Amino acid sequence: MHLKRQNTPKSWPIYRKGTKYVIRPHFNLKKGVPILVLLRDMLKIAENRKEVKKALHNKYILLNNRVVKDEKNSVLLFDKITIVPSKKHYELTFSKFGKFEIAEIKENESNQKIIKIINKKILKGKKKQLNLSDGRNSLSDLECNVNDSVILDLKQNKITKCLPLKEKVNVIVFAGKHTGKTGIINKIDREKKMAELDINKSKVNVLIKQMMVIN
């Protein structure tokens, strides 16, 4: 089932005028963009869907170090994309206007990803399972809490570091009217589940669920 162009999320960097329908991703409609949109409309390394499908068939495109097989796969915030023939690496992030944009990165940066913890479970044997914002579940011995972020080693599929939600850390806002803005936490009101951010010398209140610690 396709998606009407006028109904696409505002975060997608596509023209609002054009063909009536655009591709609908398999999942995470509002949290990312389909690989087809990324390759054709953002990176502009393919002219149409046929060229994208050919590149995927030839295993030219890696998403988080894994071969992409379907043009409807979603690319999420801070996902890493590798173009095998050109040996170029990219990261999906936000522009200051709240739209997804693609940034070229170095090869060593393509091996790790920042992800937010959205849930935490204790399994048998007192093992800790962290449920992450991109759909992953990961076992970890690190002391991490819900709403913290983690750095995931994509090659080993292992969490290497926890980035705690606390005052004076840097965050990015990924939802709401301040989407795309980065700032520093001044104070946290855990009862109201909000934080006061310093964004461009202005104080802004943002829901904790709409932000992610980035360092």
JSON list of C-alpha atoms in Angstrom, two decimals:
[
{"chain": "A", "resi": 1, "resn": "MET", "atom": "CA", "xyz": [0.00, 0.00, 0.00]},
{"chain": "A", "resi": 2, "resn": "HIS", "atom": "CA", "xyz": [1.36, 3.38, -1.00]},
{"chain": "A", "resi": 3, "resn": "LEU", "atom": "CA", "xyz": [1.29, 6.64, 0.90]},
{"chain": "A", "resi": 4, "resn": "LYS", "atom": "CA", "xyz": [-0.16, 9.88, -0.44]},
{"chain": "A", "resi": 5, "resn": "ARG", "atom": "CA", "xyz": [2.60, 12.47, -0.87]},
{"chain": "A", "resi": 6, "resn": "GLN", "atom": "CA", "xyz": [0.59, 15.07, 1.03]},
{"chain": "A", "resi": 7, "resn": "ASN", "atom": "CA", "xyz": [0.34, 12.71, 4.01]},
{"chain": "A", "resi": 8, "resn": "THR", "atom": "CA", "xyz": [4.06, 12.03, 4.37]},
{"chain": "A", "resi": 9, "resn": "PRO", "atom": "CA", "xyz": [5.67, 13.17, 7.64]},
{"chain": "A", "resi": 10, "resn": "LYS", "atom": "CA", "xyz": [6.95, 16.75, 7.63]},
{"chain": "A", "resi": 11, "resn": "SER", "atom": "CA", "xyz": [10.37, 15.40, 8.56]},
{"chain": "A", "resi": 12, "resn": "TRP", "atom": "CA", "xyz": [10.77, 13.75, 5.16]},
{"chain": "A", "resi": 13, "resn": "PRO", "atom": "CA", "xyz": [12.84, 16.03, 2.90]},
{"chain": "A", "resi": 14, "resn": "ILE", "atom": "CA", "xyz": [10.77, 15.56, -0.26]},
{"chain": "A", "resi": 15, "resn": "TYR", "atom": "CA", "xyz": [8.82, 17.91, -2.49]},
{"chain": "A", "resi": 16, "resn": "ARG", "atom": "CA", "xyz": [5.17, 18.24, -1.57]},
{"chain": "A", "resi": 17, "resn": "LYS", "atom": "CA", "xyz": [4.25, 18.47, -5.24]},
{"chain": "A", "resi": 18, "resn": "GLY", "atom": "CA", "xyz": [4.87, 15.65, -7.67]},
{"chain": "A", "resi": 19, "resn": "THR", "atom": "CA", "xyz": [3.56, 12.13, -8.10]},
{"chain": "A", "resi": 20, "resn": "LYS", "atom": "CA", "xyz": [0.44, 11.46, -6.05]},
{"chain": "A", "resi": 21, "resn": "TYR", "atom": "CA", "xyz": [1.91, 8.55, -4.10]},
{"chain": "A", "resi": 22, "resn": "VAL", "atom": "CA", "xyz": [5.26, 7.77, -2.50]},
{"chain": "A", "resi": 23, "resn": "ILE", "atom": "CA", "xyz": [6.57, 4.56, -1.01]},
{"chain": "A", "resi": 24, "resn": "ARG", "atom": "CA", "xyz": [5.34, 3.53, 2.43]},
{"chain": "A", "resi": 25, "resn": "PRO", "atom": "CA", "xyz": [8.01, 2.04, 4.71]},
{"chain": "A", "resi": 26, "resn": "HIS", "atom": "CA", "xyz": [7.42, -1.33, 6.37]},
{"chain": "A", "resi": 27, "resn": "PHE", "atom": "CA", "xyz": [7.68, 0.25, 9.83]},
{"chain": "A", "resi": 28, "resn": "ASN", "atom": "CA", "xyz": [8.49, 3.46, 11.72]},
{"chain": "A", "resi": 29, "resn": "LEU", "atom": "CA", "xyz": [6.73, 5.84, 9.34]},
{"chain": "A", "resi": 30, "resn": "LYS", "atom": "CA", "xyz": [7.45, 8.92, 11.48]},
{"chain": "A", "resi": 31, "resn": "LYS", "atom": "CA", "xyz": [10.80, 7.84, 12.95]},
{"chain": "A", "resi": 32, "resn": "GLY", "atom": "CA", "xyz": [12.76, 7.51, 9.73]},
{"chain": "A", "resi": 33, "resn": "VAL", "atom": "CA", "xyz": [12.72, 7.46, 5.93]},
{"chain": "A", "resi": 34, "resn": "PRO", "atom": "CA", "xyz": [12.56, 4.54, 3.47]},
{"chain": "A", "resi": 35, "resn": "ILE", "atom": "CA", "xyz": [15.90, 3.57, 1.94]},
{"chain": "A", "resi": 36, "resn": "LEU", "atom": "CA", "xyz": [14.36, 4.39, -1.47]},
{"chain": "A", "resi": 37, "resn": "VAL", "atom": "CA", "xyz": [13.74, 8.02, -0.45]},
{"chain": "A", "resi": 38, "resn": "LEU", "atom": "CA", "xyz": [17.21, 8.27, 1.06]},
{"chain": "A", "resi": 39, "resn": "LEU", "atom": "CA", "xyz": [19.05, 6.98, -2.01]},
{"chain": "A", "resi": 40, "resn": "ARG", "atom": "CA", "xyz": [16.91, 8.70, -4.65]},
{"chain": "A", "resi": 41, "resn": "ASP", "atom": "CA", "xyz": [15.77, 11.97, -3.09]},
{"chain": "A", "resi": 42, "resn": "MET", "atom": "CA", "xyz": [18.43, 12.71, -0.46]},
{"chain": "A", "resi": 43, "resn": "LEU", "atom": "CA", "xyz": [21.71, 11.27, -1.72]},
{"chain": "A", "resi": 44, "resn": "LYS", "atom": "CA", "xyz": [20.54, 11.41, -5.34]},
{"chain": "A", "resi": 45, "resn": "ILE", "atom": "CA", "xyz": [22.67, 8.42, -6.32]},
{"chain": "A", "resi": 46, "resn": "ALA", "atom": "CA", "xyz": [19.71, 6.78, -8.06]},
{"chain": "A", "resi": 47, "resn": "GLU", "atom": "CA", "xyz": [17.16, 8.30, -10.40]},
{"chain": "A", "resi": 48, "resn": "ASN", "atom": "CA", "xyz": [14.28, 5.94, -9.80]},
{"chain": "A", "resi": 49, "resn": "ARG", "atom": "CA", "xyz": [13.02, 2.91, -7.92]},
{"chain": "A", "resi": 50, "resn": "LYS", "atom": "CA", "xyz": [14.37, 0.51, -10.53]},
{"chain": "A", "resi": 51, "resn": "GLU", "atom": "CA", "xyz": [17.93, 1.75, -10.00]},
{"chain": "A", "resi": 52, "resn": "VAL", "atom": "CA", "xyz": [17.55, 1.50, -6.22]},
{"chain": "A", "resi": 53, "resn": "LYS", "atom": "CA", "xyz": [16.30, -2.08, -6.46]},
{"chain": "A", "resi": 54, "resn": "LYS", "atom": "CA", "xyz": [19.24, -2.97, -8.71]},
{"chain": "A", "resi": 55, "resn": "ALA", "atom": "CA", "xyz": [21.72, -1.50, -6.21]},
{"chain": "A", "resi": 56, "resn": "LEU", "atom": "CA", "xyz": [20.12, -3.47, -3.40]},
{"chain": "A", "resi": 57, "resn": "HIS", "atom": "CA", "xyz": [20.13, -6.66, -5.49]},
{"chain": "A", "resi": 58, "resn": "ASN", "atom": "CA", "xyz": [23.86, -6.19, -6.10]},
{"chain": "A", "resi": 59, "resn": "LYS", "atom": "CA", "xyz": [24.43, -5.76, -2.33]},
{"chain": "A", "resi": 60, "resn": "TYR", "atom": "CA", "xyz": [25.84, -2.26, -2.83]},
{"chain": "A", "resi": 61, "resn": "ILE", "atom": "CA", "xyz": [24.05, -0.73, 0.15]},
{"chain": "A", "resi": 62, "resn": "LEU", "atom": "CA", "xyz": [24.73, -1.48, 3.82]},
{"chain": "A", "resi": 63, "resn": "LEU", "atom": "CA", "xyz": [22.55, -0.26, 6.68]},
{"chain": "A", "resi": 64, "resn": "ASN", "atom": "CA", "xyz": [24.31, -0.47, 10.03]},
{"chain": "A", "resi": 65, "resn": "ASN", "atom": "CA", "xyz": [26.85, -2.85, 8.46]},
{"chain": "A", "resi": 66, "resn": "ARG", "atom": "CA", "xyz": [24.18, -5.18, 7.09]},
{"chain": "A", "resi": 67, "resn": "VAL", "atom": "CA", "xyz": [23.09, -5.66, 3.49]},
{"chain": "A", "resi": 68, "resn": "VAL", "atom": "CA", "xyz": [19.77, -3.97, 2.69]},
{"chain": "A", "resi": 69, "resn": "LYS", "atom": "CA", "xyz": [17.40, -6.16, 0.68]},
{"chain": "A", "resi": 70, "resn": "ASP", "atom": "CA", "xyz": [14.18, -4.13, 0.53]},
{"chain": "A", "resi": 71, "resn": "GLU", "atom": "CA", "xyz": [13.70, -0.54, -0.65]},
{"chain": "A", "resi": 72, "resn": "LYS", "atom": "CA", "xyz": [10.92, -0.15, 1.93]},
{"chain": "A", "resi": 73, "resn": "ASN", "atom": "CA", "xyz": [13.27, -0.62, 4.86]},
{"chain": "A", "resi": 74, "resn": "SER", "atom": "CA", "xyz": [13.32, 2.39, 7.18]},
{"chain": "A", "resi": 75, "resn": "VAL", "atom": "CA", "xyz": [16.51, 4.31, 7.95]},
{"chain": "A", "resi": 76, "resn": "LEU", "atom": "CA", "xyz": [16.22, 5.71, 11.49]},
{"chain": "A", "resi": 77, "resn": "LEU", "atom": "CA", "xyz": [17.90, 8.55, 13.35]},
{"chain": "A", "resi": 78, "resn": "PHE", "atom": "CA", "xyz": [21.68, 8.00, 13.60]},
{"chain": "A", "resi": 79, "resn": "ASP", "atom": "CA", "xyz": [21.54, 4.89, 11.39]},
{"chain": "A", "resi": 80, "resn": "LYS", "atom": "CA", "xyz": [24.68, 4.40, 9.30]},
{"chain": "A", "resi": 81, "resn": "ILE", "atom": "CA", "xyz": [24.58, 3.87, 5.54]},
{"chain": "A", "resi": 82, "resn": "THR", "atom": "CA", "xyz": [27.52, 2.56, 3.49]},
{"chain": "A", "resi": 83, "resn": "ILE", "atom": "CA", "xyz": [27.71, 2.78, -0.30]},
{"chain": "A", "resi": 84, "resn": "VAL", "atom": "CA", "xyz": [29.97, -0.17, -1.10]},
{"chain": "A", "resi": 85, "resn": "PRO", "atom": "CA", "xyz": [31.24, 0.81, -4.61]},
{"chain": "A", "resi": 86, "resn": "SER", "atom": "CA", "xyz": [32.23, 4.35, -3.58]},
{"chain": "A", "resi": 87, "resn": "LYS", "atom": "CA", "xyz": [33.31, 3.34, -0.04]},
{"chain": "A", "resi": 88, "resn": "LYS", "atom": "CA", "xyz": [31.40, 6.32, 1.32]},
{"chain": "A", "resi": 89, "resn": "HIS", "atom": "CA", "xyz": [29.62, 6.36, 4.66]},
{"chain": "A", "resi": 90, "resn": "TYR", "atom": "CA", "xyz": [26.68, 8.45, 5.84]},
{"chain": "A", "resi": 91, "resn": "GLU", "atom": "CA", "xyz": [24.56, 9.06, 8.92]},
{"chain": "A", "resi": 92, "resn": "LEU", "atom": "CA", "xyz": [20.90, 10.04, 9.10]},
{"chain": "A", "resi": 93, "resn": "THR", "atom": "CA", "xyz": [20.37, 13.07, 11.31]},
{"chain": "A", "resi": 94, "resn": "PHE", "atom": "CA", "xyz": [18.19, 16.17, 11.51]},
{"chain": "A", "resi": 95, "resn": "SER", "atom": "CA", "xyz": [18.57, 19.62, 10.04]},
{"chain": "A", "resi": 96, "resn": "LYS", "atom": "CA", "xyz": [17.93, 22.60, 12.32]},
{"chain": "A", "resi": 97, "resn": "PHE", "atom": "CA", "xyz": [14.55, 22.89, 10.58]},
{"chain": "A", "resi": 98, "resn": "GLY", "atom": "CA", "xyz": [13.43, 19.47, 11.82]},
{"chain": "A", "resi": 99, "resn": "LYS", "atom": "CA", "xyz": [13.81, 17.57, 8.55]},
{"chain": "A", "resi": 100, "resn": "PHE", "atom": "CA", "xyz": [15.88, 14.47, 8.11]},
{"chain": "A", "resi": 101, "resn": "GLU", "atom": "CA", "xyz": [19.20, 15.05, 6.39]},
{"chain": "A", "resi": 102, "resn": "ILE", "atom": "CA", "xyz": [22.17, 12.92, 5.48]},
{"chain": "A", "resi": 103, "resn": "ALA", "atom": "CA", "xyz": [25.73, 13.69, 6.59]},
{"chain": "A", "resi": 104, "resn": "GLU", "atom": "CA", "xyz": [28.90, 12.08, 5.28]},
{"chain": "A", "resi": 105, "resn": "ILE", "atom": "CA", "xyz": [31.02, 10.49, 8.01]},
{"chain": "A", "resi": 106, "resn": "LYS", "atom": "CA", "xyz": [34.36, 8.69, 8.31]},
{"chain": "A", "resi": 107, "resn": "GLU", "atom": "CA", "xyz": [34.63, 4.93, 8.04]},
{"chain": "A", "resi": 108, "resn": "ASN", "atom": "CA", "xyz": [35.40, 4.42, 11.74]},
{"chain": "A", "resi": 109, "resn": "GLU", "atom": "CA", "xyz": [32.27, 6.43, 12.64]},
{"chain": "A", "resi": 110, "resn": "SER", "atom": "CA", "xyz": [30.12, 4.00, 10.66]},
{"chain": "A", "resi": 111, "resn": "ASN", "atom": "CA", "xyz": [30.80, 1.19, 13.12]},
{"chain": "A", "resi": 112, "resn": "GLN", "atom": "CA", "xyz": [28.89, 2.61, 16.07]},
{"chain": "A", "resi": 113, "resn": "LYS", "atom": "CA", "xyz": [25.49, 4.15, 16.73]},
{"chain": "A", "resi": 114, "resn": "ILE", "atom": "CA", "xyz": [23.79, 6.12, 19.52]},
{"chain": "A", "resi": 115, "resn": "ILE", "atom": "CA", "xyz": [20.41, 4.70, 20.57]},
{"chain": "A", "resi": 116, "resn": "LYS", "atom": "CA", "xyz": [17.98, 5.59, 23.36]},
{"chain": "A", "resi": 117, "resn": "ILE", "atom": "CA", "xyz": [16.85, 3.12, 26.03]},
{"chain": "A", "resi": 118, "resn": "ILE", "atom": "CA", "xyz": [13.05, 2.99, 26.13]},
{"chain": "A", "resi": 119, "resn": "ASN", "atom": "CA", "xyz": [12.59, 0.03, 28.49]},
{"chain": "A", "resi": 120, "resn": "LYS", "atom": "CA", "xyz": [14.57, -2.21, 30.78]},
{"chain": "A", "resi": 121, "resn": "LYS", "atom": "CA", "xyz": [13.89, -5.77, 31.95]},
{"chain": "A", "resi": 122, "resn": "ILE", "atom": "CA", "xyz": [15.53, -8.17, 34.38]},
{"chain": "A", "resi": 123, "resn": "LEU", "atom": "CA", "xyz": [15.63, -11.70, 32.96]},
{"chain": "A", "resi": 124, "resn": "LYS", "atom": "CA", "xyz": [16.38, -15.06, 34.56]},
{"chain": "A", "resi": 125, "resn": "GLY", "atom": "CA", "xyz": [19.81, -15.15, 36.10]},
{"chain": "A", "resi": 126, "resn": "LYS", "atom": "CA", "xyz": [19.55, -11.43, 36.84]},
{"chain": "A", "resi": 127, "resn": "LYS", "atom": "CA", "xyz": [20.55, -10.60, 33.27]},
{"chain": "A", "resi": 128, "resn": "LYS", "atom": "CA", "xyz": [19.60, -7.07, 32.18]},
{"chain": "A", "resi": 129, "resn": "GLN", "atom": "CA", "xyz": [17.86, -6.59, 28.85]},
{"chain": "A", "resi": 130, "resn": "LEU", "atom": "CA", "xyz": [17.76, -3.09, 27.40]},
{"chain": "A", "resi": 131, "resn": "ASN", "atom": "CA", "xyz": [15.01, -2.37, 24.89]},
{"chain": "A", "resi": 132, "resn": "LEU", "atom": "CA", "xyz": [16.21, 0.30, 22.48]},
{"chain": "A", "resi": 133, "resn": "SER", "atom": "CA", "xyz": [14.43, 2.94, 20.43]},
{"chain": "A", "resi": 134, "resn": "ASP", "atom": "CA", "xyz": [15.30, 1.36, 17.08]},
{"chain": "A", "resi": 135, "resn": "GLY", "atom": "CA", "xyz": [13.65, -1.94, 17.99]},
{"chain": "A", "resi": 136, "resn": "ARG", "atom": "CA", "xyz": [16.73, -3.78, 19.21]},
{"chain": "A", "resi": 137, "resn": "ASN", "atom": "CA", "xyz": [16.92, -5.70, 22.47]},
{"chain": "A", "resi": 138, "resn": "SER", "atom": "CA", "xyz": [20.37, -6.04, 23.99]},
{"chain": "A", "resi": 139, "resn": "LEU", "atom": "CA", "xyz": [21.81, -7.74, 27.06]},
{"chain": "A", "resi": 140, "resn": "SER", "atom": "CA", "xyz": [24.26, -5.57, 28.97]},
{"chain": "A", "resi": 141, "resn": "ASP", "atom": "CA", "xyz": [26.08, -5.53, 32.30]},
{"chain": "A", "resi": 142, "resn": "LEU", "atom": "CA", "xyz": [26.47, -1.76, 32.18]},
{"chain": "A", "resi": 143, "resn": "GLU", "atom": "CA", "xyz": [24.55, 0.37, 34.67]},
{"chain": "A", "resi": 144, "resn": "CYS", "atom": "CA", "xyz": [22.01, 2.08, 32.42]},
{"chain": "A", "resi": 145, "resn": "ASN", "atom": "CA", "xyz": [18.51, 3.40, 32.99]},
{"chain": "A", "resi": 146, "resn": "VAL", "atom": "CA", "xyz": [15.46, 4.10, 30.86]},
{"chain": "A", "resi": 147, "resn": "ASN", "atom": "CA", "xyz": [15.91, 7.39, 28.91]},
{"chain": "A", "resi": 148, "resn": "ASP", "atom": "CA", "xyz": [19.69, 7.07, 28.96]},
{"chain": "A", "resi": 149, "resn": "SER", "atom": "CA", "xyz": [21.41, 6.51, 25.63]},
{"chain": "A", "resi": 150, "resn": "VAL", "atom": "CA", "xyz": [23.93, 3.84, 24.71]},
{"chain": "A", "resi": 151, "resn": "ILE", "atom": "CA", "xyz": [26.68, 3.52, 22.16]},
{"chain": "A", "resi": 152, "resn": "LEU", "atom": "CA", "xyz": [26.30, 0.29, 20.20]},
{"chain": "A", "resi": 153, "resn": "ASP", "atom": "CA", "xyz": [29.22, -1.35, 18.41]},
{"chain": "A", "resi": 154, "resn": "LEU", "atom": "CA", "xyz": [27.55, -2.38, 15.14]},
{"chain": "A", "resi": 155, "resn": "LYS", "atom": "CA", "xyz": [30.19, -4.96, 14.23]},
{"chain": "A", "resi": 156, "resn": "GLN", "atom": "CA", "xyz": [29.99, -6.82, 17.52]},
{"chain": "A", "resi": 157, "resn": "ASN", "atom": "CA", "xyz": [26.34, -5.90, 18.19]},
{"chain": "A", "resi": 158, "resn": "LYS", "atom": "CA", "xyz": [27.42, -4.97, 21.71]},
{"chain": "A", "resi": 159, "resn": "ILE", "atom": "CA", "xyz": [26.79, -1.94, 23.91]},
{"chain": "A", "resi": 160, "resn": "THR", "atom": "CA", "xyz": [30.10, -0.32, 24.76]},
{"chain": "A", "resi": 161, "resn": "LYS", "atom": "CA", "xyz": [29.07, 2.75, 26.73]},
{"chain": "A", "resi": 162, "resn": "CYS", "atom": "CA", "xyz": [26.13, 4.29, 28.56]},
{"chain": "A", "resi": 163, "resn": "LEU", "atom": "CA", "xyz": [25.30, 8.00, 28.18]},
{"chain": "A", "resi": 164, "resn": "PRO", "atom": "CA", "xyz": [23.20, 8.91, 31.24]},
{"chain": "A", "resi": 165, "resn": "LEU", "atom": "CA", "xyz": [20.35, 11.41, 31.21]},
{"chain": "A", "resi": 166, "resn": "LYS", "atom": "CA", "xyz": [21.53, 14.09, 33.63]},
{"chain": "A", "resi": 167, "resn": "GLU", "atom": "CA", "xyz": [22.18, 17.81, 33.88]},
{"chain": "A", "resi": 168, "resn": "LYS", "atom": "CA", "xyz": [24.86, 19.41, 31.66]},
{"chain": "A", "resi": 169, "resn": "VAL", "atom": "CA", "xyz": [24.75, 16.72, 28.96]},
{"chain": "A", "resi": 170, "resn": "ASN", "atom": "CA", "xyz": [24.01, 17.36, 25.28]},
{"chain": "A", "resi": 171, "resn": "VAL", "atom": "CA", "xyz": [20.75, 16.13, 23.80]},
{"chain": "A", "resi": 172, "resn": "ILE", "atom": "CA", "xyz": [18.94, 16.21, 20.48]},
{"chain": "A", "resi": 173, "resn": "VAL", "atom": "CA", "xyz": [15.18, 16.72, 20.23]},
{"chain": "A", "resi": 174, "resn": "PHE", "atom": "CA", "xyz": [13.65, 14.20, 17.81]},
{"chain": "A", "resi": 175, "resn": "ALA", "atom": "CA", "xyz": [9.92, 14.91, 18.18]},
{"chain": "A", "resi": 176, "resn": "GLY", "atom": "CA", "xyz": [7.61, 17.87, 18.73]},
{"chain": "A", "resi": 177, "resn": "LYS", "atom": "CA", "xyz": [7.95, 21.48, 17.65]},
{"chain": "A", "resi": 178, "resn": "HIS", "atom": "CA", "xyz": [11.65, 21.64, 18.57]},
{"chain": "A", "resi": 179, "resn": "THR", "atom": "CA", "xyz": [12.61, 18.64, 16.41]},
{"chain": "A", "resi": 180, "resn": "GLY", "atom": "CA", "xyz": [16.18, 18.84, 15.12]},
{"chain": "A", "resi": 181, "resn": "LYS", "atom": "CA", "xyz": [17.43, 21.23, 17.78]},
{"chain": "A", "resi": 182, "resn": "THR", "atom": "CA", "xyz": [20.29, 20.32, 20.09]},
{"chain": "A", "resi": 183, "resn": "GLY", "atom": "CA", "xyz": [20.93, 21.75, 23.52]},
{"chain": "A", "resi": 184, "resn": "ILE", "atom": "CA", "xyz": [22.27, 21.24, 27.03]},
{"chain": "A", "resi": 185, "resn": "ILE", "atom": "CA", "xyz": [20.11, 20.06, 29.93]},
{"chain": "A", "resi": 186, "resn": "ASN", "atom": "CA", "xyz": [19.84, 22.71, 32.64]},
{"chain": "A", "resi": 187, "resn": "LYS", "atom": "CA", "xyz": [17.56, 20.79, 34.97]},
{"chain": "A", "resi": 188, "resn": "ILE", "atom": "CA", "xyz": [15.33, 17.72, 34.96]},
{"chain": "A", "resi": 189, "resn": "ASP", "atom": "CA", "xyz": [11.85, 17.40, 36.46]},
{"chain": "A", "resi": 190, "resn": "ARG", "atom": "CA", "xyz": [11.41, 13.63, 36.57]},
{"chain": "A", "resi": 191, "resn": "GLU", "atom": "CA", "xyz": [7.97, 13.91, 38.17]},
{"chain": "A", "resi": 192, "resn": "LYS", "atom": "CA", "xyz": [6.67, 15.91, 35.20]},
{"chain": "A", "resi": 193, "resn": "LYS", "atom": "CA", "xyz": [8.92, 13.93, 32.83]},
{"chain": "A", "resi": 194, "resn": "MET", "atom": "CA", "xyz": [10.33, 17.14, 31.38]},
{"chain": "A", "resi": 195, "resn": "ALA", "atom": "CA", "xyz": [13.71, 18.83, 31.11]},
{"chain": "A", "resi": 196, "resn": "GLU", "atom": "CA", "xyz": [14.73, 22.44, 30.69]},
{"chain": "A", "resi": 197, "resn": "LEU", "atom": "CA", "xyz": [17.19, 22.81, 27.82]},
{"chain": "A", "resi": 198, "resn": "ASP", "atom": "CA", "xyz": [19.51, 25.63, 26.90]},
{"chain": "A", "resi": 199, "resn": "ILE", "atom": "CA", "xyz": [19.09, 25.93, 23.12]},
{"chain": "A", "resi": 200, "resn": "ASN", "atom": "CA", "xyz": [20.87, 28.83, 21.44]},
{"chain": "A", "resi": 201, "resn": "LYS", "atom": "CA", "xyz": [20.92, 30.76, 24.74]},
{"chain": "A", "resi": 202, "resn": "SER", "atom": "CA", "xyz": [17.15, 30.28, 25.17]},
{"chain": "A", "resi": 203, "resn": "LYS", "atom": "CA", "xyz": [15.54, 28.11, 27.84]},
{"chain": "A", "resi": 204, "resn": "VAL", "atom": "CA", "xyz": [13.09, 25.57, 26.41]},
{"chain": "A", "resi": 205, "resn": "ASN", "atom": "CA", "xyz": [11.03, 22.88, 28.16]},
{"chain": "A", "resi": 206, "resn": "VAL", "atom": "CA", "xyz": [10.91, 19.54, 26.34]},
{"chain": "A", "resi": 207, "resn": "LEU", "atom": "CA", "xyz": [9.37, 16.20, 27.28]},
{"chain": "A", "resi": 208, "resn": "ILE", "atom": "CA", "xyz": [12.03, 13.63, 28.15]},
{"chain": "A", "resi": 209, "resn": "LYS", "atom": "CA", "xyz": [10.41, 11.16, 25.73]},
{"chain": "A", "resi": 210, "resn": "GLN", "atom": "CA", "xyz": [11.10, 13.61, 22.87]},
{"chain": "A", "resi": 211, "resn": "MET", "atom": "CA", "xyz": [14.86, 13.90, 23.43]},
{"chain": "A", "resi": 212, "resn": "MET", "atom": "CA", "xyz": [17.95, 11.72, 23.29]},
{"chain": "A", "resi": 213, "resn": "VAL", "atom": "CA", "xyz": [21.31, 12.10, 25.03]},
{"chain": "A", "resi": 214, "resn": "ILE", "atom": "CA", "xyz": [24.08, 12.36, 22.44]},
{"chain": "A", "resi": 215, "resn": "ASN", "atom": "CA", "xyz": [27.17, 12.94, 24.66]}
]
